[in-house]
Amino acid sequence: MAKEEKNYVNKEREDEMEIYGYKQCLWKLVLVAIGVVCTGGFLLLLLYWMPEWSVKATCTQTSLKEAEIVLLRTTDEFKTWFRVKVYTVFFPGTDPMENSAPRVSKTMENDEGARAAQHHVEHRKKKFLRKISENKAFMVRYFEHHSVTYFWNNFLQNFKDLEGLTEGISWSVIHSHHSKGLSKDLEEYRRLFFGANEVEVKVPSVFKLLIDEVLNPFYIFQLFSVTVWTFNGYYYYGVAIIIMSVISIVTTLHTVRKQYIMLHDMVAAHSTVRVSVCRPDNEIEETLSTDLVPGDILVIPSNGTVMPCDSVLLSGTCIVNESMLTGESVHQTKINLPNPVKMSKGLEDDEIYSPEKHKRHTLFCGTTVIQTRFYSGELVKALVVRTGFGTTKGKLVRSILYPKPTDFKLYRDAYFFLLCLVGVAGIGFLYTIINSVLNEVRVGTIIIKSLDIITITVPPALPAALTAGIVFAQRRLKKLGISCISPQRINICGQLNLVCFDKTGTLTEEGLNIWGIQRVEDNSFLPSEHNICREALVKSHFVACMAACHTLTKIDGKLSGDPLDLKIFEETGWVLEEATEEETALHNQIMPTVVRPSKQLYPEPVAVMDHEMEMYDLPASYEIGIVRQFPFSSSLQRMSVVARVLGEKHMDAYLKGAPEVVANLCKAETVPESFPEVLKIYTKQGFRVIALAHKKLGSRLTWHKVQNVSRDAIESNMEFMGLIIMQNKLKPDSSRVLEELRKANIRTVMVTGDNMLTAVSVARNSGMILPQDKVIIAEALPPKDGQTAKIHWLYADNASRHLDTSDTASEFIDIKMENKGSGDGLHQMNHYHFAMDGKSFSVVTEHFQDLLSKLVLHGTVFARMAPDQKTQLVEAFQNIDYYVGMCGDGANDCGALKQAHSGISLSELEASAASPFTSKFSDIACVPNLIREGRAALMTSFCVFKFMALYSIIQYLSVTLLYSELSNFGDLQFLFIDLAIILVIVFTMSLNAAWKELVPQKLPSGLISPSMLFSVMSQILISAVFQITSFLLVKQQTWYEVWTPNSDACSSSKLNVTLEHNNTSSQDEKNIKNYENTTVFFISCFQYLIVAIVYSKGKPFRQPTYENYPFMVTVLVLHIFIFLIMLYPVEVIDEALELVCVPYNWRITMLIIIIINAVASFVTEIFLLDLTPWKLLSKRKELGVSHNPANNHQEVLNQKSKSCLSSFFSCGYRKPKAKYMYLAQELSVDPDWPPKPKTTTEANKNHTENGACQIITIM
């Protein structure tokens, strides 16, 4: 076969995939069909499990242009394969964005095209296709994968998805070519390609889910086992396995379907609405939102709507709630996209439109338009740019539907261990065949026995056994108020060593509270004041600034806007009045908003000239009109307004923002000398501080002139008025929980949509960043004007600048730099944290891939993160081998909640549909509870897996020994072992509750570890030695003979109970009854119980075993019962279990063998495995090694200790397996890390051979 040509779809994007073209091959299909028949359908199952094999076994490789089937492979570390069918349709064109309406006439006659069209298009599309003339139709090829349609692109000679109007379209082109709307024909034509504008989550049928579940390899093996047992006449256990499997399948189907229905209902809400569309002839037409296509002009209703698509605002303004995207209930004002032709610089100001870059002009799908503003009767219009799954909401839903697989070492090791058992079974299989042939056993019996040894070695009950601990853990979580829709994730929770937290609503309460104000008089701070709503302050400029300097608006009679603005305004007790829609339509956009004190605040009229308050004679009413607003600017860290008091001839300018910024814009003589010290006092206590300033404008500045004055002219030579001190309250349990996680060596990270400095402040106040730890701000800038991307490293002064001192929307960082010395002392520190915002994170992921892992290793605060960036951050942590938990409460957290190893939602709304876990309590106390239960469940899984492995090997040894004598266990013997001992032990062993506190010790992440392997192998060896010894020893007894129905070995014994045998009974055809069988049966039964007790571990992850009463009672009852029937046999039981009488002396000998076996097992497991790590841990503690989650070097030390253990306590060093531990080890000896203060790191344009960027650090 020719060498496969590598092509890619979604090149250099997160979902990049390799693509290969194939055509079906008839002779290969015939060969596969023959193979399927010959293997009884097993080959078909194998091809179903392996898509790559399926395609290569039935197809031949071809070019993508001719492909009938494409094979996709992800380029991430999982290398997942997908088989996708290519469809063909006939459309009137091949480019959906061509502006000329296609010429149409009569029906197309093509059977293949019609069948494909039936698959792809809805009724309206087929109706449109019937107009297409056959000679004007073009063949269009496409395939669908993960809800995205990829069309063949002749220019690229590859398949490509459609991105709507977001590919290289400039502002001027949008206004000149796309602002008139689409004709009906052109809209129908585009809909052929883009499909219906809906984000539809299809709920799979029960039958499809059933097939997917039943074809799981474990269930197929169970079916195989039950079939073998049926031919062997072993019905009882087979029925038990079938019942357990049916229960497991039904439970899984119910859970999965319920999850799909929840997601479907969440997405379907508001997904279909009636909208108004503007046609080229300015006709307004009503239609359904599902009919929208890129290029349509949408008329936004004045009373608001839920956006059904991504669109760019062409005219008017909108007030939008984007909490679905950001998680922050901050109402954003969207303004229309500027038209460069009408701007002063013309096309010089033209830009390429990008929804992500130009968010201020973009209305995103799923966000709520609360209110629109239009002037002089002009409609508010928006151009549709993306629809369906291409929208922001669609991408979010896709991240939930198709998350990247999570790699859990336990499951990988479990499959590997099972393969080892299969290898052991293969040896037994061959031994059974050879031994049976040599003893001339019938062919039918040989087949059944050789297959039976496989079912014994690989236990079919293993899935049910492992599920038991998860089910019990799920029940305990439910009692703690945590619901679970993905039970398999409970085990993964036990491995979590990093938890990401959203901030707003998760760590902190919603909103802010004003602690007080501190005004300035005569260049000095007055004492702090807590009561603002008092008569003495009503007409002060300080309160006027609080009441007027904002961008609040009224929506349905209710104030709405930035929560910080809203809180400050409400604290004044003033009221806000806006112009009505009628007034706005009659006038222009400078119709002012008016604020005034409430009637309760009006003081008695006085005529006093107070120097402090600047009081004047009260007019009949006191109102302030907001003449012009300069909105908050993230780069300037401030906002301002120009206002006029009713009746006054002059105007006033009011400014608020970051204290340092405001102080720099004020006259130096108005700023108190103690300003830095006072600011330091508040910020050190974790308060948010806002500064206010005022300036009296000249009387010559008229109402109309102020509309054209520059912002810089207004915001200069201000007079400093004082500070507003605010609190962002933590939830009561946040600090306690974070401290508990810190003590347990579990890293905590903040991932929020809020601004940087607020997040850093909350991180310090909550204990996520300790007081003595340093914060390094990584401010990354993208390439610009020929310059390369760069990162500025800013060391935050934790004593004075760890709080956001700006408006809530602030993103710009003004950090005090460390100037003391060279910074070498700080450079060598171990306790440091990186902080960055979403913009910097995007630059780092694109231009500094080599630095990304280093940054996330110590990254603690990630602010202004978009939903997809949160998901990318979780993946970045996973890429360096962290087990990541995510705790959030908003729809913007959905992707990260789904991607994380364990997602915990504190909301029962949108986030719960994507999150495996949902807490009914809205605080993070659920996180340690979940980790504790996860650790208990994981420890239970380890115990059960080891027990089931030992059970299989012990029974394998028993059967192999008996096969050598052409014997075997009887059906009831098997049933007693499998049901009465194994299943009961497994289910009761799983009942151990979680330990009451989190401990620093970590569970092993997989089964393939030195301690686990030593434990299993040592117990296998011990069991084999004592079982073989007893098997051989019984043959050495003086009374031993080949057993027959007439044998009576008990006649000369000291046994007081005499067993009578039926001398006339027929010969045992299966040779079940014999001395070897009875001996091996008793020895193996006790070995199962011994191993169960040895492997039932308690502290520090589970409650002590003696507190698991069902397990203790079960073990005690089984011990007593087996001891009784061994020492004092009962005829009925012996006949049922097909046991034979053996002398009393031999029974005592078996008891001694069992006791020695138990002692050996306990000594090996407890003294050689359990106690040694504790000694090593105590030794480390004596050396003063502490457990500090902020310092990853400690985990390196832990890894060294584990390496010592794995080397049988030789202190040889091994490279840590976890990437983050290895990285921490490397960085601990790197003299250039962390970067020194006031340095800049640049990415070199020249790439190295491996594609990584060279990093240049500039001092």
XYZ file of N, CA and C in Angstrom, residues 108-208:
303
model
N -33.829 18.640 -10.242
C -32.602 17.910 -10.515
C -32.910 16.423 -10.552
N -32.373 15.733 -11.535
C -32.599 14.303 -11.674
C -31.279 13.575 -11.407
N -31.115 13.116 -10.203
C -29.916 12.346 -9.882
C -30.180 11.551 -8.621
N -30.247 10.241 -8.768
C -30.635 9.403 -7.631
C -29.647 9.512 -6.490
N -28.351 9.452 -6.810
C -27.341 9.512 -5.751
C -27.392 10.840 -5.032
N -27.485 11.943 -5.799
C -27.556 13.263 -5.198
C -28.800 13.424 -4.364
N -29.933 12.875 -4.857
C -31.184 13.009 -4.103
C -31.101 12.275 -2.774
N -30.495 11.089 -2.806
C -30.388 10.324 -1.544
C -29.500 11.055 -0.540
N -28.385 11.607 -1.007
C -27.492 12.341 -0.118
C -28.155 13.609 0.385
N -28.876 14.286 -0.512
C -29.563 15.507 -0.101
C -30.589 15.212 0.970
N -31.202 14.039 0.847
C -32.195 13.674 1.850
C -31.559 13.549 3.228
N -30.296 13.143 3.233
C -29.592 13.048 4.518
C -29.247 14.410 5.072
N -28.907 15.356 4.212
C -28.297 16.607 4.674
C -29.261 17.763 4.874
N -30.311 17.825 4.093
C -31.120 19.031 4.102
C -32.494 18.772 4.642
N -33.117 19.840 5.143
C -34.469 19.753 5.638
C -35.455 19.922 4.488
N -36.724 19.948 4.861
C -37.767 20.022 3.831
C -37.624 21.267 2.972
N -37.303 22.412 3.598
C -37.188 23.654 2.830
C -36.021 23.603 1.863
N -34.956 22.945 2.273
C -33.805 22.842 1.381
C -34.133 21.956 0.175
N -34.843 20.866 0.412
C -35.190 19.984 -0.697
C -36.137 20.678 -1.668
N -37.021 21.489 -1.101
C -37.920 22.260 -1.959
C -37.125 23.213 -2.850
N -36.075 23.802 -2.258
C -35.228 24.716 -3.035
C -34.414 23.951 -4.081
N -33.948 22.762 -3.694
C -33.153 21.979 -4.626
C -33.953 21.564 -5.858
N -35.252 21.390 -5.709
C -36.086 20.983 -6.835
C -36.140 22.050 -7.932
N -35.708 23.284 -7.569
C -35.671 24.349 -8.556
C -34.391 24.326 -9.408
N -33.423 23.541 -8.989
C -32.110 23.609 -9.629
C -32.088 22.812 -10.936
N -31.591 23.427 -11.940
C -31.460 22.743 -13.223
C -30.299 21.775 -13.169
N -30.463 20.628 -13.820
C -29.431 19.606 -13.780
C -28.106 20.115 -14.344
N -28.177 20.898 -15.407
C -26.929 21.376 -16.005
C -26.307 22.544 -15.257
N -26.977 23.043 -14.234
C -26.419 24.129 -13.425
C -26.000 23.644 -12.047
N -26.148 22.372 -11.784
C -25.844 21.841 -10.447
C -24.366 21.484 -10.334
N -23.823 21.674 -9.171
C -22.433 21.335 -8.881
C -22.398 20.283 -7.788
N -21.503 19.324 -7.942
C -21.374 18.285 -6.923
C -20.591 18.840 -5.737
N -21.159 18.669 -4.571
C -20.536 19.128 -3.331
C -20.356 17.929 -2.421
N -19.157 17.757 -1.922
C -18.846 16.610 -1.052
C -18.582 17.121 0.359
N -19.048 16.359 1.343
C -18.905 16.805 2.725
C -18.983 15.609 3.670
N -18.539 15.820 4.876
C -18.760 14.844 5.949
C -19.014 15.601 7.247
N -19.628 14.927 8.176
C -19.940 15.530 9.478
C -19.186 14.807 10.576
N -18.632 15.592 11.481
C -17.906 15.014 12.615
C -18.053 15.932 13.824
N -18.522 15.368 14.911
C -18.698 16.123 16.154
C -19.491 17.413 15.929
N -20.619 17.258 15.206
C -21.579 18.350 14.983
C -21.041 19.465 14.093
N -19.942 19.226 13.408
C -19.381 20.210 12.472
C -19.353 19.579 11.078
N -19.803 20.339 10.074
C -19.797 19.857 8.693
C -18.572 20.404 7.960
N -17.850 19.504 7.316
C -16.651 19.866 6.564
C -16.929 19.663 5.076
N -16.787 20.732 4.286
C -17.032 20.685 2.846
C -15.710 20.623 2.091
N -15.780 19.992 0.903
C -14.588 19.902 0.064
C -14.260 21.271 -0.521
N -12.995 21.679 -0.385
C -12.534 22.961 -0.891
C -11.550 22.697 -2.026
N -11.966 23.047 -3.261
C -11.126 22.768 -4.427
C -9.811 23.528 -4.382
N -9.840 24.728 -3.853
C -8.627 25.530 -3.793
C -7.604 24.904 -2.845
N -8.064 24.459 -1.678
C -7.169 23.862 -0.676
C -6.909 22.389 -0.943
N -7.759 21.775 -1.811
C -7.691 20.336 -2.049
C -7.785 19.574 -0.715
N -8.717 20.025 0.104
C -8.912 19.425 1.425
C -10.319 19.770 1.898
N -10.751 19.097 2.934
C -12.038 19.421 3.548
C -11.850 20.552 4.548
N -12.837 21.436 4.628
C -12.731 22.583 5.530
C -14.110 22.920 6.079
N -14.147 23.317 7.348
C -15.409 23.743 7.936
C -15.703 25.188 7.523
N -16.962 25.589 7.634
C -17.379 26.941 7.265
C -17.362 27.833 8.500
N -16.785 29.010 8.374
C -16.662 29.912 9.514
C -17.522 31.159 9.385
N -18.448 31.170 8.399
C -19.338 32.316 8.289
C -18.606 33.567 7.849
N -19.021 34.709 8.426
C -18.430 36.005 8.056
C -17.362 36.422 9.059
N -16.462 35.519 9.393
C -15.404 35.860 10.346
C -14.018 35.628 9.760
N -13.947 35.360 8.463
C -12.655 35.069 7.838
C -12.176 36.241 6.986
N -11.325 37.091 7.543
C -10.657 38.131 6.780
C -11.553 39.206 6.209
N -12.673 39.499 6.862
C -13.583 40.541 6.374
C -13.355 41.813 7.182
N -13.137 42.916 6.502
C -12.830 44.177 7.176
C -14.104 44.906 7.582
N -13.930 45.906 8.447
C -15.066 46.728 8.884
C -15.738 47.404 7.684
N -14.905 47.937 6.791
C -15.474 48.671 5.653
C -16.278 47.747 4.751
N -15.812 46.507 4.551
C -16.540 45.547 3.721
C -17.860 45.158 4.377
N -17.842 45.017 5.692
C -19.080 44.687 6.403
C -20.128 45.767 6.151
N -19.723 47.018 6.237
C -20.687 48.111 6.054
C -21.077 48.304 4.586
N -20.150 48.050 3.675
C -20.444 48.324 2.263
C -21.110 47.156 1.550
N -20.770 45.921 1.909
C -21.255 44.763 1.166
C -22.236 43.887 1.937
N -22.250 43.998 3.256
C -23.064 43.054 4.039
C -24.095 43.737 4.932
N -24.352 45.006 4.725
C -25.250 45.731 5.626
C -26.668 45.882 5.082
N -26.934 45.325 3.887
C -28.265 45.479 3.285
C -29.167 44.276 3.524
N -28.592 43.147 3.888
C -29.387 41.938 4.067
C -29.322 41.028 2.864
N -29.983 39.866 2.966
C -29.954 38.850 1.921
C -31.335 38.710 1.290
N -31.325 38.395 0.013
C -32.579 38.060 -0.649
C -33.016 36.664 -0.211
N -34.271 36.326 -0.476
C -34.780 35.019 -0.056
C -34.006 33.899 -0.730
N -33.707 34.037 -2.034
C -33.006 32.969 -2.748
C -31.591 32.781 -2.220
N -30.907 33.895 -1.978
C -29.543 33.792 -1.467
C -29.535 33.198 -0.050
N -30.528 33.552 0.725
C -30.629 32.976 2.074
C -30.848 31.468 1.999
N -31.751 31.039 1.094
C -32.000 29.603 0.929
C -30.737 28.892 0.451
N -30.020 29.538 -0.457
C -28.781 28.936 -0.974
C -27.766 28.740 0.143
N -27.565 29.743 0.970
C -26.588 29.614 2.065
C -27.033 28.581 3.096
N -28.349 28.457 3.257
C -28.837 27.495 4.248
C -28.516 26.063 3.832
N -28.352 25.825 2.515
C -27.945 24.497 2.060
C -26.620 24.097 2.687
N -25.725 25.053 2.837
C -24.398 24.788 3.393
C -24.387 24.868 4.916
N -24.961 25.940 5.458
C -24.840 26.180 6.900
C -25.865 25.406 7.716
N -26.933 24.946 7.060
C -27.940 24.193 7.781
C -28.778 25.086 8.681
N -29.618 24.444 9.491
C -30.483 25.187 10.400
C -29.652 25.843 11.493
N -30.050 27.045 11.864
C -29.351 27.761 12.942
C -29.870 27.274 14.283
N -29.338 26.173 14.724
C -29.737 25.638 16.020
C -28.585 24.836 16.613
N -28.511 24.884 17.917
C -27.540 24.078 18.645
C -28.333 22.933 19.259
N -28.436 21.859 18.502
C -29.317 20.757 18.892
C -28.510 19.625 19.513
N -28.932 19.227 20.685
C -28.335 18.069 21.343
C -29.289 16.899 21.144
N -28.909 15.993 20.279
C -29.774 14.855 19.985
C -29.649 13.809 21.098
N -30.790 13.424 21.635
C -30.807 12.401 22.689
C -30.821 11.038 22.020
N -29.774 10.230 22.180
C -29.736 8.913 21.529
C -30.895 8.041 21.999
N -31.355 7.185 21.110
C -32.432 6.259 21.477
C -31.919 5.244 22.490
N -32.844 4.649 23.210
C -32.478 3.631 24.196
C -31.791 2.460 23.503
N -32.271 2.120 22.313
C -31.687 0.986 21.581
C -30.226 1.258 21.230
N -29.935 2.472 20.732
C -28.550 2.803 20.379
C -27.646 2.781 21.601
